[in-house]
Short mmCIF file of C-alpha atoms and ligand atoms in Angstrom, two decimals:
data_model
loop_
_atom_site.label_atom_id
_atom_site.label_comp_id
_atom_site.label_asym_id
_atom_site.label_seq_id
_atom_site.Cartn_x
_atom_site.Cartn_y
_atom_site.Cartn_z
CA MET A 1 17.02 -7.36 -45.87
CA VAL A 2 18.35 -10.88 -46.30
CA ASN A 3 21.89 -10.27 -45.12
CA ILE A 4 20.99 -8.38 -41.97
CA HIS A 5 22.22 -9.88 -38.72
CA LEU A 6 19.97 -9.32 -35.73
CA SER A 7 21.16 -9.15 -32.12
CA ILE A 8 18.80 -10.35 -29.41
CA ILE A 9 19.32 -9.46 -25.75
CA GLY A 10 17.95 -12.22 -23.51
CA SER A 11 17.09 -15.89 -23.99
CA GLY A 12 13.66 -16.00 -22.33
CA ILE A 13 10.47 -16.90 -24.18
CA SER A 14 10.50 -13.68 -26.22
CA GLY A 15 14.18 -13.84 -27.25
CA LEU A 16 14.13 -17.51 -28.21
CA THR A 17 10.81 -17.30 -30.08
CA ALA A 18 12.00 -14.21 -31.97
CA GLY A 19 15.22 -16.07 -32.81
CA CYS A 20 13.26 -19.06 -34.15
CA ALA A 21 10.89 -16.83 -36.15
CA LEU A 22 13.76 -14.92 -37.78
CA LEU A 23 15.97 -17.93 -38.46
CA LYS A 24 13.06 -19.71 -40.11
CA GLN A 25 12.86 -16.82 -42.58
CA GLY A 26 16.57 -17.16 -43.36
CA TYR A 27 18.05 -14.38 -41.21
CA LYS A 28 21.08 -14.65 -38.94
CA THR A 29 20.75 -13.95 -35.25
CA THR A 30 22.85 -13.91 -32.11
CA ILE A 31 21.32 -14.09 -28.65
CA TYR A 32 23.30 -12.53 -25.80
CA GLU A 33 22.32 -14.00 -22.42
CA LYS A 34 23.80 -12.81 -19.16
CA LEU A 35 23.27 -16.11 -17.34
CA ASN A 36 25.72 -18.93 -17.90
CA LYS A 37 22.98 -21.07 -19.43
CA VAL A 38 19.49 -20.69 -20.76
CA GLU A 39 17.26 -21.47 -17.85
CA GLU A 40 13.72 -21.06 -16.56
CA ALA A 41 12.24 -21.46 -13.11
CA GLY A 42 10.72 -24.84 -12.29
CA ALA A 43 7.12 -23.71 -12.59
CA GLY A 44 4.11 -24.14 -14.80
CA ILE A 45 2.84 -22.00 -17.63
CA THR A 46 -0.44 -21.92 -19.53
CA LEU A 47 -0.35 -21.15 -23.24
CA SER A 48 -3.59 -20.20 -24.95
CA GLY A 49 -4.54 -20.39 -28.64
CA ASN A 50 -3.30 -16.88 -29.46
CA ALA A 51 0.24 -18.16 -28.68
CA THR A 52 0.02 -21.83 -29.67
CA ARG A 53 -1.37 -21.07 -33.15
CA LEU A 54 1.81 -19.06 -33.75
CA LEU A 55 4.00 -21.88 -32.43
CA GLU A 56 2.20 -24.07 -34.97
CA ARG A 57 3.12 -21.69 -37.78
CA LEU A 58 6.74 -21.84 -36.61
CA GLY A 59 6.64 -25.66 -36.73
CA LEU A 60 7.03 -26.01 -32.96
CA LEU A 61 3.56 -26.94 -31.78
CA GLN A 62 3.68 -30.68 -32.21
CA GLN A 63 6.72 -30.99 -29.98
CA VAL A 64 5.32 -28.56 -27.41
CA LYS A 65 2.06 -30.53 -27.34
CA SER A 66 3.96 -33.76 -26.78
CA ILE A 67 5.11 -32.48 -23.38
CA SER A 68 1.89 -30.62 -22.47
CA TYR A 69 -1.36 -31.32 -20.72
CA MET A 70 -4.55 -30.30 -22.53
CA PRO A 71 -7.21 -29.34 -19.98
CA LYS A 72 -10.81 -29.30 -21.10
CA LYS A 73 -12.20 -26.91 -18.52
CA ILE A 74 -11.49 -24.13 -16.07
CA PHE A 75 -13.42 -24.53 -12.82
CA ILE A 76 -14.00 -21.45 -10.65
CA ARG A 77 -14.45 -22.16 -6.94
CA GLU A 78 -15.23 -20.36 -3.73
CA PHE A 79 -12.11 -20.02 -1.56
CA SER A 80 -13.28 -21.56 1.72
CA SER A 81 -15.74 -24.29 0.73
CA GLY A 82 -14.29 -25.10 -2.68
CA ASN A 83 -17.86 -25.02 -4.03
CA LEU A 84 -18.18 -24.56 -7.75
CA LEU A 85 -19.09 -21.02 -8.89
CA GLY A 86 -18.88 -21.64 -12.62
CA SER A 87 -16.82 -23.20 -15.37
CA TRP A 88 -15.50 -22.41 -18.86
CA ASN A 89 -14.47 -24.70 -21.68
CA VAL A 90 -10.95 -24.23 -22.96
CA ASN A 91 -10.43 -27.19 -25.30
CA ASN A 92 -12.68 -29.46 -27.27
CA GLU A 93 -12.18 -32.17 -29.88
CA LYS A 94 -12.05 -29.70 -32.75
CA ASP A 95 -9.91 -27.06 -31.11
CA ASN A 96 -7.34 -28.08 -28.53
CA LYS A 97 -4.77 -25.34 -28.48
CA PHE A 98 -4.84 -24.47 -24.76
CA LEU A 99 -1.85 -26.10 -23.08
CA THR A 100 -0.42 -26.32 -19.58
CA LEU A 101 3.21 -27.33 -19.21
CA ASP A 102 6.49 -26.96 -17.40
CA ARG A 103 8.31 -23.77 -18.41
CA ARG A 104 11.65 -25.52 -18.39
CA ALA A 105 10.40 -27.98 -21.02
CA LEU A 106 9.02 -25.13 -23.16
CA VAL A 107 12.28 -23.20 -23.07
CA LYS A 108 14.26 -26.37 -23.79
CA ILE A 109 12.24 -26.93 -26.98
CA LEU A 110 12.61 -23.30 -28.05
CA LEU A 111 16.35 -23.45 -27.44
CA GLU A 112 16.80 -26.74 -29.31
CA HIS A 113 14.98 -25.35 -32.33
CA TYR A 114 16.88 -22.11 -32.17
CA LEU A 115 20.21 -23.94 -32.23
CA ASP A 116 19.04 -26.46 -34.86
CA PHE A 117 18.01 -23.58 -37.14
CA GLY A 118 21.61 -22.32 -36.84
CA GLY A 119 21.12 -19.53 -34.28
CA ALA A 120 24.15 -18.26 -32.35
CA LEU A 121 24.03 -17.99 -28.57
CA GLU A 122 26.52 -16.27 -26.31
CA ALA A 123 25.84 -17.26 -22.70
CA SER A 124 27.50 -15.55 -19.69
CA CYS A 125 27.40 -12.48 -21.87
CA GLU A 126 25.74 -9.49 -20.29
CA VAL A 127 24.98 -6.53 -22.50
CA SER A 128 26.08 -3.51 -20.49
CA ALA A 129 25.24 -0.70 -22.90
CA ILE A 130 23.58 -0.11 -26.25
CA ASP A 131 23.92 2.57 -28.85
CA PRO A 132 20.62 2.28 -30.76
CA SER A 133 21.45 4.96 -33.33
CA GLN A 134 24.88 3.56 -34.27
CA GLY A 135 23.78 -0.05 -33.79
CA LYS A 136 26.35 -1.09 -31.20
CA LEU A 137 26.35 -3.31 -28.13
CA GLU A 138 28.85 -3.11 -25.31
CA LEU A 139 29.36 -6.34 -23.45
CA LEU A 140 30.39 -6.67 -19.83
CA ASP A 141 33.50 -8.59 -20.86
CA GLY A 142 34.74 -5.43 -22.59
CA ARG A 143 33.89 -6.32 -26.17
CA GLU A 144 32.00 -4.00 -28.46
CA VAL A 145 29.96 -5.58 -31.24
CA SER A 146 28.07 -3.99 -34.06
CA ALA A 147 24.38 -4.77 -34.16
CA GLU A 148 22.38 -3.77 -37.22
CA ILE A 149 19.09 -4.39 -35.41
CA ILE A 150 18.67 -4.94 -31.69
CA LEU A 151 15.79 -6.81 -30.05
CA GLY A 152 15.48 -5.94 -26.36
CA CYS A 153 14.10 -9.17 -24.87
CA ASP A 154 15.63 -8.57 -21.45
CA GLY A 155 12.56 -9.09 -19.30
CA ILE A 156 10.88 -7.06 -16.58
CA LYS A 157 14.17 -5.72 -15.25
CA SER A 158 15.04 -4.51 -18.77
CA LEU A 159 17.88 -2.03 -18.76
CA THR A 160 17.29 -1.56 -22.46
CA ARG A 161 13.95 -0.01 -21.62
CA GLU A 162 15.22 1.97 -18.66
CA HIS A 163 18.17 3.46 -20.54
CA HIS A 164 16.55 4.15 -23.91
CA PHE A 165 12.83 4.59 -23.45
CA ASP A 166 11.20 5.90 -20.30
CA ASP A 167 13.68 5.70 -17.46
CA SER A 168 11.12 3.57 -15.59
CA LYS A 169 12.04 1.00 -12.97
CA PRO A 170 10.03 -2.08 -11.93
CA VAL A 171 7.75 -1.34 -9.01
CA PHE A 172 6.15 -3.78 -6.58
CA SER A 173 2.56 -4.43 -7.67
CA SER A 174 1.32 -5.05 -4.10
CA TYR A 175 0.79 -8.72 -4.98
CA SER A 176 2.93 -11.70 -4.05
CA ALA A 177 2.64 -15.15 -5.55
CA TRP A 178 3.25 -18.39 -3.71
CA ARG A 179 4.03 -21.23 -6.02
CA GLY A 180 5.01 -24.87 -5.97
CA ILE A 181 4.74 -28.15 -7.80
CA ALA A 182 2.87 -30.99 -6.11
CA ASP A 183 1.81 -34.49 -7.14
CA ARG A 184 -1.61 -35.23 -8.53
CA SER A 185 -2.26 -37.50 -5.55
CA ASP A 186 -2.05 -34.40 -3.28
CA LEU A 187 -4.90 -32.57 -5.05
CA PRO A 188 -8.06 -31.59 -3.13
CA GLY A 189 -10.78 -34.19 -3.67
CA PHE A 190 -13.14 -32.00 -5.75
CA GLN A 191 -14.54 -33.36 -8.95
CA GLY A 192 -12.59 -31.91 -11.86
CA ASN A 193 -9.44 -31.47 -9.81
CA ASP A 194 -7.37 -32.61 -12.81
CA GLN A 195 -8.46 -29.53 -14.78
CA ILE A 196 -7.57 -25.86 -14.28
CA ASN A 197 -9.07 -24.81 -10.95
CA ILE A 198 -9.22 -21.21 -9.76
CA TYR A 199 -10.35 -20.25 -6.26
CA TYR A 200 -11.60 -16.68 -5.76
CA GLY A 201 -11.24 -15.20 -2.28
CA PRO A 202 -10.94 -11.86 -0.49
CA ASP A 203 -7.63 -10.24 -1.50
CA GLY A 204 -6.35 -13.37 -3.16
CA HIS A 205 -6.81 -16.22 -5.56
CA VAL A 206 -5.26 -19.63 -6.11
CA VAL A 207 -4.91 -21.46 -9.40
CA HIS A 208 -3.73 -25.02 -9.97
CA TYR A 209 -3.36 -27.10 -13.10
CA PRO A 210 -1.57 -30.27 -14.21
CA ILE A 211 1.65 -29.65 -16.12
CA GLY A 212 2.80 -32.08 -18.76
CA LYS A 213 2.20 -35.75 -18.62
CA GLN A 214 4.16 -36.77 -15.53
CA GLY A 215 1.41 -36.38 -12.93
CA LYS A 216 2.69 -33.07 -11.59
CA VAL A 217 0.48 -30.13 -10.68
CA ASN A 218 1.54 -26.50 -10.56
CA PHE A 219 -0.06 -24.01 -8.20
CA VAL A 220 0.13 -20.26 -7.84
CA GLY A 221 -1.45 -18.55 -4.84
CA VAL A 222 -1.73 -14.78 -5.16
CA ARG A 223 -2.09 -12.53 -2.15
CA LYS A 224 -2.27 -8.79 -1.80
CA SER A 225 0.51 -7.87 0.57
CA ARG A 226 2.48 -5.09 2.12
CA ALA A 227 5.72 -3.74 0.64
CA TRP A 228 8.07 -6.34 -0.70
CA THR A 229 11.22 -6.04 1.33
CA GLU A 230 13.31 -8.89 -0.01
CA GLU A 231 15.94 -8.22 -2.60
CA SER A 232 15.25 -11.50 -4.37
CA TRP A 233 12.12 -11.78 -6.49
CA LYS A 234 11.90 -15.55 -6.30
CA LYS A 235 12.84 -17.04 -3.00
CA GLU A 236 12.05 -20.13 -1.07
CA GLY A 237 9.28 -19.40 1.39
CA PHE A 238 8.17 -20.90 4.68
CA LYS A 239 5.04 -23.04 4.67
CA LYS A 240 3.92 -21.46 7.92
CA ASP A 241 3.83 -18.07 6.17
CA LEU A 242 1.87 -19.54 3.28
CA LEU A 243 -0.66 -20.93 5.75
CA LYS A 244 -0.87 -17.54 7.45
CA ASP A 245 -1.43 -15.78 4.12
CA PHE A 246 -4.26 -18.19 3.26
CA ASP A 247 -5.81 -18.41 6.70
CA LYS A 248 -9.50 -19.45 6.43
CA TRP A 249 -9.04 -20.92 2.92
CA ASN A 250 -10.17 -24.46 2.18
CA SER A 251 -8.21 -26.94 4.31
CA GLU A 252 -7.83 -29.53 1.53
CA LEU A 253 -6.50 -26.84 -0.76
CA LEU A 254 -3.99 -25.79 1.89
CA SER A 255 -2.80 -29.40 2.45
CA PHE A 256 -2.20 -29.59 -1.30
CA MET A 257 -0.31 -26.27 -1.39
CA THR A 258 1.96 -27.28 1.44
CA ALA A 259 2.58 -30.81 0.13
CA PRO A 260 5.69 -30.04 -1.99
CA LYS A 261 9.08 -30.17 -0.30
CA LYS A 262 9.69 -26.57 -1.24
CA VAL A 263 7.38 -23.63 -1.81
CA PHE A 264 8.47 -20.33 -3.32
CA LYS A 265 7.34 -16.78 -2.93
CA TRP A 266 7.63 -14.22 -5.72
CA GLY A 267 7.08 -10.52 -5.50
CA ILE A 268 5.12 -9.47 -8.57
CA PHE A 269 6.50 -6.36 -10.22
CA GLU A 270 5.17 -4.05 -12.90
CA ARG A 271 6.20 -1.04 -14.93
CA PRO A 272 4.10 1.82 -16.20
CA ARG A 273 2.60 1.46 -19.64
CA ALA A 274 5.14 2.14 -22.38
CA LYS A 275 4.63 5.09 -24.70
CA THR A 276 6.86 3.71 -27.40
CA ILE A 277 8.60 0.37 -27.96
CA GLN A 278 10.90 1.16 -30.87
CA LYS A 279 13.68 3.63 -31.40
CA ASN A 280 16.34 3.83 -34.14
CA LYS A 281 17.57 0.26 -34.48
CA LEU A 282 16.09 -1.03 -31.24
CA VAL A 283 12.72 -2.70 -30.47
CA LEU A 284 11.35 -4.06 -27.21
CA LEU A 285 9.58 -7.41 -26.90
CA GLY A 286 7.92 -9.42 -24.11
CA ASP A 287 8.20 -8.30 -20.51
CA ALA A 288 10.66 -5.57 -21.49
CA ALA A 289 7.81 -3.93 -23.44
CA HIS A 290 4.78 -4.77 -21.28
CA PRO A 291 5.35 -6.65 -18.03
CA MET A 292 2.01 -7.58 -16.50
CA VAL A 293 0.60 -9.10 -13.35
CA PRO A 294 0.09 -12.78 -14.22
CA PHE A 295 -3.64 -13.02 -13.51
CA ILE A 296 -4.92 -14.02 -16.95
CA GLY A 297 -1.83 -16.00 -17.98
CA GLN A 298 -0.87 -13.78 -20.88
CA GLY A 299 2.70 -12.46 -20.30
CA GLY A 300 4.39 -15.38 -22.04
CA CYS A 301 1.68 -15.48 -24.72
CA MET A 302 2.27 -11.77 -25.43
CA ALA A 303 6.03 -12.48 -25.69
CA ILE A 304 5.25 -15.10 -28.37
CA GLU A 305 2.86 -12.74 -30.19
CA ASP A 306 5.50 -9.97 -30.18
CA ALA A 307 8.23 -12.28 -31.44
CA TYR A 308 6.08 -13.72 -34.21
CA THR A 309 4.80 -10.31 -35.28
CA PHE A 310 8.28 -8.85 -35.53
CA GLY A 311 9.60 -11.88 -37.44
CA LEU A 312 6.77 -11.80 -39.96
CA LEU A 313 6.91 -8.03 -40.55
CA PHE A 314 10.67 -8.23 -40.96
CA SER A 315 10.44 -10.97 -43.56
CA LYS A 316 7.62 -9.33 -45.53
CA LEU A 317 8.73 -5.71 -45.73
CA GLU A 318 11.80 -4.13 -47.30
CA ASP A 319 11.65 -0.83 -45.49
CA LEU A 320 13.01 -1.08 -41.95
CA GLN A 321 11.22 2.05 -40.79
CA GLU A 322 7.93 0.56 -41.90
CA VAL A 323 8.70 -2.67 -40.00
CA PHE A 324 9.33 -0.71 -36.79
CA PHE A 325 6.31 1.52 -37.32
CA LEU A 326 3.93 -1.39 -37.90
CA TYR A 327 5.44 -3.45 -35.09
CA GLU A 328 4.72 -0.62 -32.67
CA LYS A 329 1.27 -0.03 -34.14
CA LEU A 330 0.31 -3.67 -33.63
CA ARG A 331 2.03 -4.43 -30.35
CA LEU A 332 1.99 -1.29 -28.21
CA LYS A 333 -1.78 -1.07 -27.96
CA ARG A 334 -2.34 -4.78 -27.39
CA GLY A 335 0.47 -5.09 -24.83
CA ASN A 336 -0.71 -2.05 -22.90
CA TRP A 337 -4.31 -3.20 -23.01
CA MET A 338 -3.32 -6.64 -21.71
CA GLN A 339 -1.36 -5.03 -18.87
CA ALA A 340 -4.44 -3.11 -17.77
CA ARG A 341 -6.76 -6.09 -18.34
CA SER A 342 -4.56 -8.35 -16.18
CA ARG A 343 -4.69 -5.80 -13.35
CA LEU A 344 -8.45 -5.60 -13.61
CA GLN A 345 -8.72 -9.36 -13.23
CA ALA A 346 -7.27 -9.10 -9.72
CA ARG A 347 -10.10 -6.81 -8.67
CA PHE A 348 -12.64 -9.26 -10.02
CA ASN A 349 -10.96 -12.31 -8.43
CA HIS A 350 -10.32 -10.68 -5.06
CA LEU A 351 -13.67 -9.12 -4.10
CA SER A 352 -14.58 -9.20 -0.42
CA ASN A 353 -17.80 -7.14 -0.27
CA PRO A 354 -20.58 -9.78 0.07
CA ILE A 355 -22.94 -7.92 -2.30
CA LEU A 356 -20.30 -7.67 -4.99
CA VAL A 357 -19.33 -11.31 -4.39
CA GLU A 358 -22.96 -12.28 -5.07
CA LEU A 359 -23.12 -10.04 -8.14
CA ARG A 360 -19.90 -11.57 -9.45
CA LYS A 361 -21.62 -14.94 -9.70
CA LEU A 362 -23.67 -13.54 -12.59
CA PHE A 363 -20.50 -12.91 -14.58
CA ILE A 364 -18.70 -16.16 -13.91
CA GLY A 365 -19.59 -18.58 -16.66
CA ALA A 366 -20.80 -17.45 -20.05
CA ILE A 367 -19.76 -13.78 -19.80
CA SER A 368 -16.26 -14.48 -18.44
CA GLN A 369 -15.79 -17.25 -20.96
CA LYS A 370 -16.68 -14.89 -23.81
CA ALA A 371 -14.24 -12.23 -22.56
CA ILE A 372 -11.38 -14.72 -22.22
CA LYS A 373 -12.19 -16.30 -25.58
CA SER A 374 -11.80 -12.95 -27.32
CA ILE A 375 -8.24 -12.71 -25.92
CA HIS A 376 -7.41 -16.26 -26.98
CA SER A 377 -8.80 -15.89 -30.48
CA TYR A 378 -6.48 -13.02 -31.48
CA ASP A 379 -4.45 -14.05 -34.50
CA ALA A 380 -1.18 -12.12 -34.80
CA HIS A 381 -0.51 -13.62 -38.23
CA LYS A 382 -3.80 -12.31 -39.64
CA GLU A 383 -3.25 -8.90 -38.03
CA VAL A 384 0.15 -8.53 -39.72
CA MET A 385 -1.22 -9.63 -43.09
CA LYS A 386 -4.10 -7.16 -42.77
CA GLN A 387 -1.61 -4.32 -42.30
CA ILE A 388 0.57 -5.41 -45.19
CA THR A 389 -2.11 -6.19 -47.74
CA GLY A 390 -4.40 -3.38 -46.65
C1 FAD B 401 3.90 -16.28 -11.11
C2 FAD B 401 3.86 -16.08 -12.60
C3 FAD B 401 3.05 -16.89 -13.39
C4 FAD B 401 2.97 -16.68 -14.77
N1 FAD B 401 2.15 -17.47 -15.51
C5 FAD B 401 2.04 -17.27 -16.86
C6 FAD B 401 1.19 -18.11 -17.65
O1 FAD B 401 0.56 -19.04 -17.15
N2 FAD B 401 1.10 -17.85 -18.98
C7 FAD B 401 1.80 -16.83 -19.59
O2 FAD B 401 1.69 -16.65 -20.81
N3 FAD B 401 2.61 -16.03 -18.85
C8 FAD B 401 2.77 -16.22 -17.52
N4 FAD B 401 3.62 -15.44 -16.78
C9 FAD B 401 4.38 -14.37 -17.45
C10 FAD B 401 5.62 -14.92 -18.19
O3 FAD B 401 6.37 -15.72 -17.31
C11 FAD B 401 6.51 -13.78 -18.71
O4 FAD B 401 5.71 -12.83 -19.34
C12 FAD B 401 7.55 -14.29 -19.70
O5 FAD B 401 8.37 -15.27 -19.09
C13 FAD B 401 8.41 -13.13 -20.21
O6 FAD B 401 9.42 -13.63 -21.07
P1 FAD B 401 10.56 -12.65 -21.59
O7 FAD B 401 11.38 -13.46 -22.55
O8 FAD B 401 10.00 -11.37 -22.09
O9 FAD B 401 11.42 -12.27 -20.30
P2 FAD B 401 12.32 -13.20 -19.34
O10 FAD B 401 11.80 -14.57 -19.29
O11 FAD B 401 12.47 -12.46 -18.07
O12 FAD B 401 13.73 -13.27 -20.08
C14 FAD B 401 14.66 -12.20 -20.05
C15 FAD B 401 16.06 -12.78 -20.28
O13 FAD B 401 16.96 -11.70 -20.52
C16 FAD B 401 18.17 -11.94 -19.79
N5 FAD B 401 18.81 -10.64 -19.61
C17 FAD B 401 18.34 -9.60 -18.86
N6 FAD B 401 19.17 -8.54 -18.95
C18 FAD B 401 20.20 -8.92 -19.78
C19 FAD B 401 21.37 -8.26 -20.24
N7 FAD B 401 21.66 -6.99 -19.90
N8 FAD B 401 22.22 -8.94 -21.07
C20 FAD B 401 21.92 -10.22 -21.44
N9 FAD B 401 20.83 -10.90 -21.01
C21 FAD B 401 19.98 -10.25 -20.20
C22 FAD B 401 17.69 -12.61 -18.51
O14 FAD B 401 18.73 -13.32 -17.87
C23 FAD B 401 16.60 -13.54 -19.05
O15 FAD B 401 17.10 -14.77 -19.46
C24 FAD B 401 3.73 -15.63 -15.39
C25 FAD B 401 4.56 -14.84 -14.60
C26 FAD B 401 4.64 -15.05 -13.22
C27 FAD B 401 5.53 -14.16 -12.41
#
């Protein structure tokens, strides 16, 4: 399949990683991006070993590490006192693949590699329609281009999915996320404040972690809330509303969360679980395939797993139908499981019943660490090779 040209819709983490994975194997790709430039929100992201091991195989990890922070631990705290409930190890001297960083820096590295490898990018170029059986894309500017294989990497609002798979639309998850970037000097004075800290409270949780090496700290504060009425999914919020949402939470934590000049509020959206993620010449990757509530930090990691899996299958197999079949076999189940698992985490984090809160303490620590470790130890490369070599 050496001469096949692949068309990628969207230049987010999934589209750019897929582009890098395919170009590295010698294929030609074009990314169509509706925005006038490749851009990400100014926010943090955590990348666990299941994603960073794949970035290593793509030759990207060293550069990503150079702009990342490598936390050693995750501390779990009680929402009002900040008292420690438990902790997990995420990195050690032998294995340090868990990274926290600025999304903009991650996407910049992916884009630079994509372009260096010779990838084509058409910005300000919205794909308005697809014909997956004929392999055609219609662009908003009126052009029609042929596309031998189409990768739908168009995110949670994916029209590719809506028009060609299950007609589903994103629905409000009943959770909103406050987020901001503060300075390390604003952090609450708890020991270990320079690590990943998660506060569990009734109907909400807050997580903060350093991003990169510039002394900045990202926070996300999740709250269960009523219907999301705003049209925008990411909008600047008012600090007084943040304080209202986190009434009775630790006062030092709240001073930290309101320290940045601007705070933002996102409505978190979901879609039902997909039944299929491939059709004719079209496959779905990343949030287009399995958007998830961001409570175990796996949406971006899944996008990287999808992209790597598709790239490897495509380079190893001659039969396109087999590539699509195995891609779906490997990715549909894992993506859907992660969607459900992420949802479940909210119930665990947000308990309010005092008996259940006490019981939860038994699970924070070794048991939670084991569960999270099993997610982080998944190796998409090995899984593909198992399928191919039997
Ligand atoms: C608050 C929050 C915190 C998170 N934290 C983490 C974390 O710590 N770790 C983690 O792994 N994940 C995290 N995630 C999830 C992660 O951000 C997403 O899963 C990931 O960004 C999805 O990437 P994507 O490439 O699939 O989609 P997107 O990043 O949404 O990219 C889609 C791209 O497609 C373009 N596009 C859309 N339609 C068209 C069209 N018709 N034509 C052309 N272009 C089009 C868009 O402009 C966009 O550039 C978090 C999410 C949220 C909301």
